Amino acid sequence: MKKRGIKRQMTGTVVSSKMDKTVIVMVERLVRHRLYLKHIRSRARFAAHDEGNVCRAGDKVLITESRPLSKTKRWRVNKVVVKAV
């Protein structure tokens, strides 16, 4: 039997929840430039599956890597860490 690898997890902010069962999560990371050693803030937007439509814009969520669910969705919302006010 094949052993499954560890799935990546990221924490980000929901920036859009207008689609049904899908949210757009923006993940912000600090990356160090190889040559100049300056810290650069890099952002990435991921489409994540939200089965219960519980996320709203501004929520902090934990997303987990999963199998491809559609053309752009490869992440699932694991849990809502902080609800937006």
PDB file of N, CA and C in Angstrom:
ATOM      1  N   MET A   1       0.838  -1.170   0.000  1.00  0.00           N
ATOM      2  CA  MET A   1       0.000   0.000   0.000  1.00  0.00           C
ATOM      3  C   MET A   1       0.892   1.247   0.000  1.00  0.00           C
ATOM      4  N   LYS A   2       0.516   2.250  -0.817  1.00  0.00           N
ATOM      5  CA  LYS A   2       1.299   3.473  -0.888  1.00  0.00           C
ATOM      6  C   LYS A   2       1.057   4.333   0.340  1.00  0.00           C
ATOM      7  N   LYS A   3       2.119   4.968   0.796  1.00  0.00           N
ATOM      8  CA  LYS A   3       2.000   5.862   1.932  1.00  0.00           C
ATOM      9  C   LYS A   3       1.769   7.277   1.407  1.00  0.00           C
ATOM     10  N   ARG A   4       0.782   7.960   1.951  1.00  0.00           N
ATOM     11  CA  ARG A   4       0.482   9.306   1.494  1.00  0.00           C
ATOM     12  C   ARG A   4       1.388  10.312   2.178  1.00  0.00           C
ATOM     13  N   GLY A   5       1.787  11.319   1.424  1.00  0.00           N
ATOM     14  CA  GLY A   5       2.671  12.344   1.962  1.00  0.00           C
ATOM     15  C   GLY A   5       1.928  13.293   2.889  1.00  0.00           C
ATOM     16  N   ILE A   6       2.687  14.120   3.560  1.00  0.00           N
ATOM     17  CA  ILE A   6       2.109  15.117   4.450  1.00  0.00           C
ATOM     18  C   ILE A   6       1.536  16.241   3.598  1.00  0.00           C
ATOM     19  N   LYS A   7       0.299  16.629   3.887  1.00  0.00           N
ATOM     20  CA  LYS A   7      -0.347  17.684   3.123  1.00  0.00           C
ATOM     21  C   LYS A   7       0.059  19.044   3.669  1.00  0.00           C
ATOM     22  N   ARG A   8       0.303  19.965   2.751  1.00  0.00           N
ATOM     23  CA  ARG A   8       0.685  21.319   3.162  1.00  0.00           C
ATOM     24  C   ARG A   8      -0.505  22.040   3.778  1.00  0.00           C
ATOM     25  N   GLN A   9      -0.235  22.906   4.736  1.00  0.00           N
ATOM     26  CA  GLN A   9      -1.258  23.740   5.349  1.00  0.00           C
ATOM     27  C   GLN A   9      -0.777  25.177   5.349  1.00  0.00           C
ATOM     28  N   MET A  10      -1.711  26.107   5.135  1.00  0.00           N
ATOM     29  CA  MET A  10      -1.380  27.526   5.141  1.00  0.00           C
ATOM     30  C   MET A  10      -2.485  28.287   5.849  1.00  0.00           C
ATOM     31  N   THR A  11      -2.112  29.420   6.421  1.00  0.00           N
ATOM     32  CA  THR A  11      -3.080  30.297   7.064  1.00  0.00           C
ATOM     33  C   THR A  11      -3.179  31.565   6.241  1.00  0.00           C
ATOM     34  N   GLY A  12      -4.413  32.000   5.976  1.00  0.00           N
ATOM     35  CA  GLY A  12      -4.601  33.203   5.178  1.00  0.00           C
ATOM     36  C   GLY A  12      -5.910  33.883   5.493  1.00  0.00           C
ATOM     37  N   THR A  13      -6.186  34.949   4.768  1.00  0.00           N
ATOM     38  CA  THR A  13      -7.384  35.754   4.960  1.00  0.00           C
ATOM     39  C   THR A  13      -8.307  35.567   3.766  1.00  0.00           C
ATOM     40  N   VAL A  14      -9.595  35.384   4.034  1.00  0.00           N
ATOM     41  CA  VAL A  14     -10.583  35.257   2.965  1.00  0.00           C
ATOM     42  C   VAL A  14     -10.799  36.642   2.362  1.00  0.00           C
ATOM     43  N   VAL A  15     -10.593  36.766   1.052  1.00  0.00           N
ATOM     44  CA  VAL A  15     -10.795  38.048   0.383  1.00  0.00           C
ATOM     45  C   VAL A  15     -12.061  38.059  -0.461  1.00  0.00           C
ATOM     46  N   SER A  16     -12.591  36.887  -0.798  1.00  0.00           N
ATOM     47  CA  SER A  16     -13.830  36.817  -1.564  1.00  0.00           C
ATOM     48  C   SER A  16     -14.579  35.544  -1.201  1.00  0.00           C
ATOM     49  N   SER A  17     -15.892  35.694  -0.978  1.00  0.00           N
ATOM     50  CA  SER A  17     -16.725  34.520  -0.691  1.00  0.00           C
ATOM     51  C   SER A  17     -17.999  34.574  -1.521  1.00  0.00           C
ATOM     52  N   LYS A  18     -17.902  35.130  -2.723  1.00  0.00           N
ATOM     53  CA  LYS A  18     -19.083  35.342  -3.554  1.00  0.00           C
ATOM     54  C   LYS A  18     -19.530  34.095  -4.307  1.00  0.00           C
ATOM     55  N   MET A  19     -18.639  33.118  -4.445  1.00  0.00           N
ATOM     56  CA  MET A  19     -18.988  31.903  -5.172  1.00  0.00           C
ATOM     57  C   MET A  19     -19.596  30.876  -4.231  1.00  0.00           C
ATOM     58  N   ASP A  20     -20.360  29.950  -4.782  1.00  0.00           N
ATOM     59  CA  ASP A  20     -20.986  28.903  -3.981  1.00  0.00           C
ATOM     60  C   ASP A  20     -19.946  27.839  -3.640  1.00  0.00           C
ATOM     61  N   LYS A  21     -19.751  27.588  -2.346  1.00  0.00           N
ATOM     62  CA  LYS A  21     -18.836  26.569  -1.821  1.00  0.00           C
ATOM     63  C   LYS A  21     -17.372  26.811  -2.197  1.00  0.00           C
ATOM     64  N   THR A  22     -17.029  28.048  -2.546  1.00  0.00           N
ATOM     65  CA  THR A  22     -15.652  28.391  -2.885  1.00  0.00           C
ATOM     66  C   THR A  22     -15.305  29.742  -2.281  1.00  0.00           C
ATOM     67  N   VAL A  23     -14.117  29.845  -1.706  1.00  0.00           N
ATOM     68  CA  VAL A  23     -13.616  31.123  -1.208  1.00  0.00           C
ATOM     69  C   VAL A  23     -12.225  31.356  -1.785  1.00  0.00           C
ATOM     70  N   ILE A  24     -11.856  32.623  -1.902  1.00  0.00           N
ATOM     71  CA  ILE A  24     -10.512  32.989  -2.327  1.00  0.00           C
ATOM     72  C   ILE A  24      -9.757  33.412  -1.075  1.00  0.00           C
ATOM     73  N   VAL A  25      -8.633  32.733  -0.819  1.00  0.00           N
ATOM     74  CA  VAL A  25      -7.837  32.981   0.381  1.00  0.00           C
ATOM     75  C   VAL A  25      -6.506  33.594  -0.041  1.00  0.00           C
ATOM     76  N   MET A  26      -6.165  34.740   0.575  1.00  0.00           N
ATOM     77  CA  MET A  26      -4.877  35.370   0.301  1.00  0.00           C
ATOM     78  C   MET A  26      -3.898  34.996   1.405  1.00  0.00           C
ATOM     79  N   VAL A  27      -2.785  34.381   1.000  1.00  0.00           N
ATOM     80  CA  VAL A  27      -1.746  33.963   1.936  1.00  0.00           C
ATOM     81  C   VAL A  27      -0.556  34.897   1.746  1.00  0.00           C
ATOM     82  N   GLU A  28      -0.101  35.485   2.846  1.00  0.00           N
ATOM     83  CA  GLU A  28       1.019  36.418   2.794  1.00  0.00           C
ATOM     84  C   GLU A  28       2.221  35.800   3.497  1.00  0.00           C
ATOM     85  N   ARG A  29       3.380  35.823   2.823  1.00  0.00           N
ATOM     86  CA  ARG A  29       4.598  35.238   3.392  1.00  0.00           C
ATOM     87  C   ARG A  29       5.737  36.239   3.282  1.00  0.00           C
ATOM     88  N   LEU A  30       6.694  36.125   4.183  1.00  0.00           N
ATOM     89  CA  LEU A  30       7.921  36.905   4.082  1.00  0.00           C
ATOM     90  C   LEU A  30       8.987  36.016   3.451  1.00  0.00           C
ATOM     91  N   VAL A  31       9.539  36.469   2.326  1.00  0.00           N
ATOM     92  CA  VAL A  31      10.550  35.715   1.598  1.00  0.00           C
ATOM     93  C   VAL A  31      11.820  36.552   1.576  1.00  0.00           C
ATOM     94  N   ARG A  32      12.952  35.910   1.760  1.00  0.00           N
ATOM     95  CA  ARG A  32      14.219  36.623   1.758  1.00  0.00           C
ATOM     96  C   ARG A  32      14.848  36.553   0.369  1.00  0.00           C
ATOM     97  N   HIS A  33      15.223  37.701  -0.177  1.00  0.00           N
ATOM     98  CA  HIS A  33      15.859  37.770  -1.481  1.00  0.00           C
ATOM     99  C   HIS A  33      17.230  37.102  -1.407  1.00  0.00           C
ATOM    100  N   ARG A  34      17.550  36.269  -2.394  1.00  0.00           N
ATOM    101  CA  ARG A  34      18.796  35.499  -2.350  1.00  0.00           C
ATOM    102  C   ARG A  34      20.045  36.375  -2.393  1.00  0.00           C
ATOM    103  N   LEU A  35      20.043  37.362  -3.273  1.00  0.00           N
ATOM    104  CA  LEU A  35      21.234  38.181  -3.467  1.00  0.00           C
ATOM    105  C   LEU A  35      21.309  39.348  -2.478  1.00  0.00           C
ATOM    106  N   TYR A  36      20.190  40.062  -2.334  1.00  0.00           N
ATOM    107  CA  TYR A  36      20.214  41.287  -1.536  1.00  0.00           C
ATOM    108  C   TYR A  36      19.801  41.076  -0.084  1.00  0.00           C
ATOM    109  N   LEU A  37      19.337  39.881   0.245  1.00  0.00           N
ATOM    110  CA  LEU A  37      18.982  39.492   1.613  1.00  0.00           C
ATOM    111  C   LEU A  37      17.908  40.375   2.246  1.00  0.00           C
ATOM    112  N   LYS A  38      17.133  41.038   1.411  1.00  0.00           N
ATOM    113  CA  LYS A  38      16.040  41.869   1.909  1.00  0.00           C
ATOM    114  C   LYS A  38      14.788  41.011   2.039  1.00  0.00           C
ATOM    115  N   HIS A  39      14.003  41.241   3.079  1.00  0.00           N
ATOM    116  CA  HIS A  39      12.745  40.520   3.257  1.00  0.00           C
ATOM    117  C   HIS A  39      11.685  41.151   2.367  1.00  0.00           C
ATOM    118  N   ILE A  40      11.052  40.328   1.561  1.00  0.00           N
ATOM    119  CA  ILE A  40      10.022  40.777   0.634  1.00  0.00           C
ATOM    120  C   ILE A  40       8.718  40.098   1.020  1.00  0.00           C
ATOM    121  N   ARG A  41       7.654  40.880   1.071  1.00  0.00           N
ATOM    122  CA  ARG A  41       6.342  40.336   1.394  1.00  0.00           C
ATOM    123  C   ARG A  41       5.713  39.815   0.110  1.00  0.00           C
ATOM    124  N   SER A  42       5.480  38.513   0.037  1.00  0.00           N
ATOM    125  CA  SER A  42       4.884  37.932  -1.165  1.00  0.00           C
ATOM    126  C   SER A  42       3.483  37.454  -0.838  1.00  0.00           C
ATOM    127  N   ARG A  43       2.585  37.639  -1.785  1.00  0.00           N
ATOM    128  CA  ARG A  43       1.193  37.240  -1.596  1.00  0.00           C
ATOM    129  C   ARG A  43       0.802  36.238  -2.670  1.00  0.00           C
ATOM    130  N   ALA A  44      -0.066  35.311  -2.285  1.00  0.00           N
ATOM    131  CA  ALA A  44      -0.603  34.345  -3.244  1.00  0.00           C
ATOM    132  C   ALA A  44      -2.082  34.164  -2.945  1.00  0.00           C
ATOM    133  N   ARG A  45      -2.878  34.010  -3.991  1.00  0.00           N
ATOM    134  CA  ARG A  45      -4.320  33.809  -3.823  1.00  0.00           C
ATOM    135  C   ARG A  45      -4.658  32.377  -4.217  1.00  0.00           C
ATOM    136  N   PHE A  46      -5.375  31.685  -3.337  1.00  0.00           N
ATOM    137  CA  PHE A  46      -5.760  30.302  -3.578  1.00  0.00           C
ATOM    138  C   PHE A  46      -7.274  30.177  -3.531  1.00  0.00           C
ATOM    139  N   ALA A  47      -7.828  29.415  -4.470  1.00  0.00           N
ATOM    140  CA  ALA A  47      -9.247  29.074  -4.416  1.00  0.00           C
ATOM    141  C   ALA A  47      -9.377  27.846  -3.525  1.00  0.00           C
ATOM    142  N   ALA A  48     -10.232  27.938  -2.506  1.00  0.00           N
ATOM    143  CA  ALA A  48     -10.374  26.843  -1.544  1.00  0.00           C
ATOM    144  C   ALA A  48     -11.833  26.425  -1.446  1.00  0.00           C
ATOM    145  N   HIS A  49     -12.045  25.141  -1.213  1.00  0.00           N
ATOM    146  CA  HIS A  49     -13.385  24.577  -1.101  1.00  0.00           C
ATOM    147  C   HIS A  49     -13.938  24.820   0.301  1.00  0.00           C
ATOM    148  N   ASP A  50     -15.133  25.410   0.371  1.00  0.00           N
ATOM    149  CA  ASP A  50     -15.806  25.713   1.634  1.00  0.00           C
ATOM    150  C   ASP A  50     -17.160  25.012   1.603  1.00  0.00           C
ATOM    151  N   GLU A  51     -17.205  23.784   2.089  1.00  0.00           N
ATOM    152  CA  GLU A  51     -18.389  22.931   1.942  1.00  0.00           C
ATOM    153  C   GLU A  51     -19.649  23.542   2.538  1.00  0.00           C
ATOM    154  N   GLY A  52     -19.558  24.125   3.721  1.00  0.00           N
ATOM    155  CA  GLY A  52     -20.759  24.634   4.392  1.00  0.00           C
ATOM    156  C   GLY A  52     -21.050  26.096   4.159  1.00  0.00           C
ATOM    157  N   ASN A  53     -20.297  26.762   3.284  1.00  0.00           N
ATOM    158  CA  ASN A  53     -20.435  28.203   3.055  1.00  0.00           C
ATOM    159  C   ASN A  53     -20.387  28.987   4.359  1.00  0.00           C
ATOM    160  N   VAL A  54     -19.443  28.647   5.245  1.00  0.00           N
ATOM    161  CA  VAL A  54     -19.357  29.294   6.555  1.00  0.00           C
ATOM    162  C   VAL A  54     -18.397  30.482   6.561  1.00  0.00           C
ATOM    163  N   CYS A  55     -17.513  30.589   5.590  1.00  0.00           N
ATOM    164  CA  CYS A  55     -16.506  31.657   5.582  1.00  0.00           C
ATOM    165  C   CYS A  55     -17.077  32.936   4.987  1.00  0.00           C
ATOM    166  N   ARG A  56     -16.624  34.056   5.541  1.00  0.00           N
ATOM    167  CA  ARG A  56     -16.976  35.377   5.038  1.00  0.00           C
ATOM    168  C   ARG A  56     -15.688  36.154   4.790  1.00  0.00           C
ATOM    169  N   ALA A  57     -15.780  37.224   4.022  1.00  0.00           N
ATOM    170  CA  ALA A  57     -14.601  38.042   3.734  1.00  0.00           C
ATOM    171  C   ALA A  57     -14.042  38.610   5.032  1.00  0.00           C
ATOM    172  N   GLY A  58     -12.735  38.506   5.202  1.00  0.00           N
ATOM    173  CA  GLY A  58     -12.079  39.004   6.404  1.00  0.00           C
ATOM    174  C   GLY A  58     -11.750  37.928   7.417  1.00  0.00           C
ATOM    175  N   ASP A  59     -12.303  36.719   7.263  1.00  0.00           N
ATOM    176  CA  ASP A  59     -12.014  35.620   8.192  1.00  0.00           C
ATOM    177  C   ASP A  59     -10.579  35.131   8.002  1.00  0.00           C
ATOM    178  N   LYS A  60      -9.940  34.750   9.096  1.00  0.00           N
ATOM    179  CA  LYS A  60      -8.642  34.073   9.037  1.00  0.00           C
ATOM    180  C   LYS A  60      -8.937  32.583   9.029  1.00  0.00           C
ATOM    181  N   VAL A  61      -8.421  31.856   8.023  1.00  0.00           N
ATOM    182  CA  VAL A  61      -8.723  30.432   7.885  1.00  0.00           C
ATOM    183  C   VAL A  61      -7.449  29.620   7.704  1.00  0.00           C
ATOM    184  N   LEU A  62      -7.554  28.338   8.026  1.00  0.00           N
ATOM    185  CA  LEU A  62      -6.484  27.376   7.802  1.00  0.00           C
ATOM    186  C   LEU A  62      -6.909  26.523   6.618  1.00  0.00           C
ATOM    187  N   ILE A  63      -6.093  26.502   5.545  1.00  0.00           N
ATOM    188  CA  ILE A  63      -6.426  25.700   4.370  1.00  0.00           C
ATOM    189  C   ILE A  63      -5.436  24.551   4.248  1.00  0.00           C
ATOM    190  N   THR A  64      -5.926  23.421   3.712  1.00  0.00           N
ATOM    191  CA  THR A  64      -5.129  22.213   3.568  1.00  0.00           C
ATOM    192  C   THR A  64      -5.139  21.781   2.109  1.00  0.00           C
ATOM    193  N   GLU A  65      -3.998  21.319   1.636  1.00  0.00           N
ATOM    194  CA  GLU A  65      -3.874  20.836   0.267  1.00  0.00           C
ATOM    195  C   GLU A  65      -4.730  19.584   0.083  1.00  0.00           C
ATOM    196  N   SER A  66      -5.357  19.447  -1.094  1.00  0.00           N
ATOM    197  CA  SER A  66      -6.184  18.266  -1.359  1.00  0.00           C
ATOM    198  C   SER A  66      -6.058  17.889  -2.834  1.00  0.00           C
ATOM    199  N   ARG A  67      -6.798  16.884  -3.221  1.00  0.00           N
ATOM    200  CA  ARG A  67      -6.811  16.488  -4.631  1.00  0.00           C
ATOM    201  C   ARG A  67      -7.483  17.600  -5.441  1.00  0.00           C
ATOM    202  N   PRO A  68      -7.263  17.669  -6.744  1.00  0.00           N
ATOM    203  CA  PRO A  68      -7.923  18.698  -7.547  1.00  0.00           C
ATOM    204  C   PRO A  68      -9.438  18.535  -7.511  1.00  0.00           C
ATOM    205  N   LEU A  69     -10.132  19.607  -7.137  1.00  0.00           N
ATOM    206  CA  LEU A  69     -11.587  19.588  -7.043  1.00  0.00           C
ATOM    207  C   LEU A  69     -12.235  20.231  -8.263  1.00  0.00           C
ATOM    208  N   SER A  70     -11.510  21.102  -8.943  1.00  0.00           N
ATOM    209  CA  SER A  70     -11.979  21.727 -10.174  1.00  0.00           C
ATOM    210  C   SER A  70     -10.749  22.242 -10.918  1.00  0.00           C
ATOM    211  N   LYS A  71     -10.965  23.099 -11.904  1.00  0.00           N
ATOM    212  CA  LYS A  71      -9.842  23.619 -12.684  1.00  0.00           C
ATOM    213  C   LYS A  71      -8.867  24.418 -11.817  1.00  0.00           C
ATOM    214  N   THR A  72      -9.377  25.160 -10.843  1.00  0.00           N
ATOM    215  CA  THR A  72      -8.511  26.022 -10.030  1.00  0.00           C
ATOM    216  C   THR A  72      -8.439  25.630  -8.560  1.00  0.00           C
ATOM    217  N   LYS A  73      -9.345  24.791  -8.072  1.00  0.00           N
ATOM    218  CA  LYS A  73      -9.376  24.465  -6.638  1.00  0.00           C
ATOM    219  C   LYS A  73      -8.542  23.237  -6.315  1.00  0.00           C
ATOM    220  N   ARG A  74      -7.519  23.441  -5.459  1.00  0.00           N
ATOM    221  CA  ARG A  74      -6.698  22.335  -4.954  1.00  0.00           C
ATOM    222  C   ARG A  74      -6.530  22.425  -3.450  1.00  0.00           C
ATOM    223  N   TRP A  75      -7.335  23.232  -2.787  1.00  0.00           N
ATOM    224  CA  TRP A  75      -7.245  23.454  -1.345  1.00  0.00           C
ATOM    225  C   TRP A  75      -8.629  23.336  -0.726  1.00  0.00           C
ATOM    226  N   ARG A  76      -8.673  22.956   0.552  1.00  0.00           N
ATOM    227  CA  ARG A  76      -9.920  22.893   1.321  1.00  0.00           C
ATOM    228  C   ARG A  76      -9.775  23.750   2.565  1.00  0.00           C
ATOM    229  N   VAL A  77     -10.874  24.383   2.973  1.00  0.00           N
ATOM    230  CA  VAL A  77     -10.863  25.131   4.230  1.00  0.00           C
ATOM    231  C   VAL A  77     -10.932  24.116   5.351  1.00  0.00           C
ATOM    232  N   ASN A  78      -9.896  24.090   6.197  1.00  0.00           N
ATOM    233  CA  ASN A  78      -9.829  23.146   7.303  1.00  0.00           C
ATOM    234  C   ASN A  78     -10.618  23.663   8.494  1.00  0.00           C
ATOM    235  N   LYS A  79     -10.348  24.922   8.892  1.00  0.00           N
ATOM    236  CA  LYS A  79     -11.121  25.527   9.975  1.00  0.00           C
ATOM    237  C   LYS A  79     -10.977  27.037   9.916  1.00  0.00           C
ATOM    238  N   VAL A  80     -11.960  27.713  10.518  1.00  0.00           N
ATOM    239  CA  VAL A  80     -11.925  29.166  10.637  1.00  0.00           C
ATOM    240  C   VAL A  80     -11.210  29.484  11.939  1.00  0.00           C
ATOM    241  N   VAL A  81     -10.077  30.171  11.848  1.00  0.00           N
ATOM    242  CA  VAL A  81      -9.275  30.481  13.030  1.00  0.00           C
ATOM    243  C   VAL A  81      -9.857  31.687  13.763  1.00  0.00           C
ATOM    244  N   VAL A  82     -10.124  32.777  13.020  1.00  0.00           N
ATOM    245  CA  VAL A  82     -10.687  33.999  13.604  1.00  0.00           C
ATOM    246  C   VAL A  82     -11.803  34.486  12.694  1.00  0.00           C
ATOM    247  N   LYS A  83     -12.996  34.706  13.273  1.00  0.00           N
ATOM    248  CA  LYS A  83     -14.121  35.230  12.505  1.00  0.00           C
ATOM    249  C   LYS A  83     -13.975  36.730  12.333  1.00  0.00           C
ATOM    250  N   ALA A  84     -14.383  37.262  11.170  1.00  0.00           N
ATOM    251  CA  ALA A  84     -14.358  38.703  10.929  1.00  0.00           C
ATOM    252  C   ALA A  84     -15.522  39.358  11.664  1.00  0.00           C
ATOM    253  N   VAL A  85     -15.304  40.588  12.077  1.00  0.00           N
ATOM    254  CA  VAL A  85     -16.350  41.306  12.821  1.00  0.00           C
ATOM    255  C   VAL A  85     -17.290  41.986  11.873  1.00  0.00           C
TER     256      VAL A  85
END
